[in-house]
C-alpha positions in Angstrom: -26.3 -61.1 -69.2 -26.6 -61.6 -65.4 -29.3 -59.5 -63.9 -28.0 -56.6 -61.8 -29.9 -55.3 -58.8 -29.7 -52.4 -56.4 -31.9 -50.4 -54.1 -32.8 -46.8 -54.9 -32.4 -44.6 -51.8 -32.6 -41.1 -53.3 -33.6 -39.3 -56.5 -32.7 -35.9 -57.9 -34.4 -34.4 -60.9 -34.3 -31.1 -62.8 -35.8 -30.4 -66.2 -38.3 -28.3 -68.2 -41.2 -27.7 -65.8 -39.8 -30.2 -63.4 -37.8 -28.3 -60.7 -37.2 -31.2 -58.4 -38.1 -34.8 -57.8 -41.0 -34.0 -55.4 -42.8 -31.9 -57.9 -41.9 -34.1 -60.8 -43.3 -37.2 -59.0 -46.7 -35.5 -58.8 -46.6 -34.7 -62.5 -45.4 -38.2 -63.5 -48.1 -39.9 -61.3 -50.8 -37.7 -62.9 -51.6 -35.9 -59.7 -50.5 -32.6 -61.0 -50.6 -31.0 -64.5 -47.4 -30.7 -66.5 -46.6 -27.1 -67.3 -43.5 -27.2 -69.5 -41.2 -24.2 -69.2 -37.4 -23.5 -69.6 -35.3 -25.3 -67.1 -34.1 -23.0 -64.4 -30.5 -23.7 -63.4 -29.8 -22.9 -59.7 -26.6 -21.3 -58.6 -24.1 -23.9 -57.4 -23.9 -22.5 -53.9 -22.0 -25.5 -52.6 -19.0 -24.4 -54.5 -16.5 -21.7 -53.3 -17.2 -18.3 -54.9 -14.2 -18.5 -57.4 -15.3 -21.9 -58.7 -18.9 -20.9 -58.7 -18.2 -18.1 -61.2 -16.5 -20.5 -63.6 -19.4 -23.1 -63.9 -21.5 -23.7 -66.9 -25.0 -25.2 -67.3 -24.0 -28.9 -67.1 -22.1 -28.3 -63.8 -25.1 -26.5 -62.3 -27.4 -29.4 -63.6 -25.2 -32.1 -62.2 -24.6 -30.5 -58.8 -28.3 -29.7 -58.3 -29.6 -33.2 -58.9 -26.7 -34.8 -57.1 -27.3 -32.8 -53.9 -31.0 -33.5 -54.0 -30.5 -37.3 -54.4 -27.9 -37.5 -51.7 -30.0 -35.4 -49.2 -32.9 -37.8 -49.8 -30.7 -40.8 -49.2 -29.4 -39.6 -45.9 -25.8 -40.4 -46.9 -22.6 -38.4 -46.8 -21.8 -37.2 -50.3 -18.1 -37.2 -49.5 -18.1 -41.0 -49.1 -20.0 -42.0 -52.3 -18.3 -43.3 -55.4 -19.9 -41.5 -58.5 -20.7 -42.2 -62.1 -21.4 -39.2 -64.3 -22.8 -39.7 -67.8 -23.7 -37.3 -70.6 -24.1 -37.6 -74.3 -22.5 -34.3 -75.1 -21.3 -32.4 -72.1 -21.4 -28.6 -72.1 -22.8 -27.7 -75.6 -22.9 -24.0 -75.0 -19.2 -23.9 -73.9 -18.4 -26.0 -77.0 -20.2 -23.4 -79.2 -18.2 -20.5 -77.7 -14.9 -22.4 -78.2 -15.8 -23.0 -81.8 -16.7 -19.3 -82.3 -13.3 -18.3 -80.8 -11.3 -20.7 -82.9 -13.1 -19.5 -86.0 -12.4 -15.8 -85.2 -9.3 -13.7 -85.9 -8.5 -13.7 -82.2 -8.1 -17.4 -81.3 -7.0 -16.9 -77.7 -9.0 -19.4 -75.7 -10.0 -18.7 -72.1 -8.4 -21.2 -69.7 -11.8 -21.5 -68.0 -13.5 -22.3 -71.3 -10.9 -25.0 -71.9 -11.2 -26.7 -68.6 -15.0 -26.6 -68.8 -14.8 -28.4 -72.2 -13.3 -31.5 -70.6 -16.0 -34.2 -70.3 -15.2 -34.9 -66.6 -15.5 -31.2 -65.5 -18.8 -31.8 -63.6 -17.1 -34.6 -61.6 -14.3 -32.3 -60.7 -16.6 -29.6 -59.5 -18.6 -32.2 -57.5 -15.5 -33.3 -55.7 -14.7 -29.7 -54.8 -18.3 -29.1 -53.6 -18.6 -32.2 -51.5 -15.0 -33.0 -50.6 -15.6 -36.4 -52.2 -12.4 -38.5 -52.7 -14.1 -41.8 -53.7 -13.6 -43.0 -57.3 -15.5 -41.4 -60.1 -16.2 -42.6 -63.6 -17.4 -40.4 -66.4 -19.1 -41.9 -69.4 -20.6 -40.9 -72.8 -22.8 -43.2 -74.9 -24.7 -40.8 -77.2 -28.5 -41.4 -76.8 -27.8 -44.4 -74.6 -25.9 -42.4 -72.0 -28.5 -42.9 -69.2 -28.5 -46.7 -69.7 -24.7 -46.9 -69.9 -24.4 -44.9 -66.7 -27.0 -47.1 -64.9 -25.2 -50.3 -65.9 -21.9 -48.9 -64.7 -23.3 -47.8 -61.3 -25.0 -51.2 -60.9 -21.8 -53.0 -61.7 -20.0 -51.0 -59.1 -22.7 -51.5 -56.4 -22.6 -55.3 -57.2 -18.8 -55.7 -57.2 -17.8 -53.3 -54.5 -20.8 -53.9 -52.2 -21.1 -50.1 -51.6 -23.5 -47.4 -52.4 -23.0 -45.3 -55.6 -24.3 -42.0 -56.9 -25.3 -41.9 -60.6 -25.7 -38.4 -62.2 -26.8 -38.2 -65.8 -27.3 -34.8 -67.6 -27.6 -33.1 -71.0 -28.1 -29.5 -71.9 -29.2 -27.8 -75.1 -26.9 -26.7 -77.9 -27.1 -23.3 -79.6 -27.3 -23.0 -83.4 -25.7 -24.2 -85.7 -24.9 -27.2 -83.5 -28.6 -27.5 -82.6 -29.4 -28.3 -86.2 -27.4 -31.5 -86.0 -28.0 -32.2 -82.3 -31.4 -30.9 -81.5 -31.5 -31.2 -77.7 -34.2 -28.6 -76.8 -33.5 -28.0 -73.1 -31.5 -29.1 -70.1 -32.4 -32.2 -68.1 -30.6 -34.1 -65.4 -31.3 -37.0 -63.0 -29.4 -38.5 -60.1 -30.0 -41.8 -58.3 -28.3 -43.1 -55.1 -28.1 -46.9 -55.5 -27.2 -49.2 -52.6 -26.5 -53.0 -52.4 -28.9 -53.6 -49.4 -32.2 -52.1 -48.4 -32.4 -49.4 -45.7 -34.9 -47.1 -44.1 -34.4 -44.7 -47.0 -35.1 -47.4 -49.7 -37.7 -46.3 -52.3 -37.6 -49.5 -54.5 -35.4 -52.3 -55.7 -34.5 -52.4 -59.4 -33.4 -55.6 -61.3 -31.9 -54.8 -64.7 -31.1 -57.0 -67.7 -30.5 -56.5 -71.4 -33.5 -57.0 -73.8 -34.5 -56.5 -77.4 -38.0 -55.4 -76.4 -39.2 -52.0 -77.5 -38.6 -49.1 -75.2 -41.4 -48.0 -72.9 -43.1 -44.7 -74.0 -45.1 -42.2 -72.0 -48.8 -41.7 -72.5 -48.5 -37.9 -71.9 -47.4 -36.4 -75.2 -45.3 -33.5 -73.8 -43.5 -35.8 -71.4 -42.9 -38.3 -74.2 -41.4 -35.5 -76.3 -39.1 -34.7 -73.4 -38.1 -38.3 -73.1 -37.2 -38.5 -76.8 -35.6 -35.1 -77.0 -33.0 -35.3 -74.3 -30.8 -38.4 -73.8 -30.8 -38.0 -70.0 -34.6 -38.0 -70.0 -34.7 -41.6 -71.3 -35.0 -42.3 -67.6 -38.6 -41.0 -67.5 -40.4 -44.4 -67.7 -38.4 -45.6 -64.7 -39.2 -42.4 -62.8 -42.9 -42.7 -63.8 -43.0 -46.2 -62.3 -41.4 -44.9 -59.1 -43.8 -41.9 -58.9 -46.9 -44.1 -59.3 -45.5 -46.5 -56.7 -46.4 -49.6 -58.7 -44.2 -52.6 -59.0 -43.8 -53.0 -62.8 -41.4 -53.6 -65.6 -40.2 -50.8 -68.0 -37.8 -50.9 -70.9 -35.3 -48.1 -71.4 -33.4 -47.0 -74.6 -29.7 -48.1 -74.8 -28.2 -49.3 -78.1 -30.0 -49.5 -81.5 -30.7 -53.2 -81.1 -30.3 -53.6 -77.3 -32.3 -52.0 -74.4 -32.5 -52.3 -70.7 -35.4 -54.0 -68.9 -35.8 -52.6 -65.5 -38.1 -54.5 -63.1 -39.2 -52.1 -60.3 -40.1 -53.8 -57.0 -41.7 -51.9 -54.1 -41.6 -53.0 -50.5 -44.9 -54.3 -49.2 -46.2 -54.0 -45.6 -44.5 -57.4 -44.9 -41.1 -55.9 -45.9 -40.9 -58.1 -49.0 -40.0 -56.5 -52.3 -42.5 -57.7 -55.0 -42.0 -57.0 -58.7 -44.7 -56.6 -61.4 -42.5 -58.2 -64.0 -43.8 -61.4 -65.7 
């Protein structure tokens, strides 16, 4: 596979004990203690009141991290093509739909139905930001972050334009939790660009590998990485938080993973990688 490259201009993050990228970076770099607690989902204030009342947890997740990443990049959200990726979408909404269909009264709420569609967060994003650029919505089970990253990188490479990647997964209630034990909500967003800018944080070069996935030394953060498909991004975010050029390997398929070489810009303006 040809190596795919892009420049990260903005990051958004929301997860257990990680309310945004700024605070998460301090934790991932070891400068602040990790205090895990339930993910707090902010109200999607960018939506009109009617749509705001209809949103579920994954929409709140996706919009929160998307807005954070775009704000950090300095770009106009309305102009960005997007890639959304999630292993399961809105599990709580799925639970309620299953309960309704298993009951004597099987009348399904139209709001429940349209929120069950896998591209619902992309639709709400376009309403919130007035975005009309193309949007792709993916699902690749536990490899959903890697699949989304590859899709975004391909678009950046082919189209020569910036792209917004948003990856998210929320928890399932019982009995679904017994077979899909995602413990809590987590989401990440990256603004990726084909050329460096004043907002560039790092360059990433990505290729397929059969090497083992990078794990985290912190036990609770490693449990988060393994427990939520979207959180498979954490080794990459740790590299960015520590501001060290290095190589990390992210989970993708059972026998194939992604090697991501992270290159930071030096004082001379040159991006150097820590990869061998």
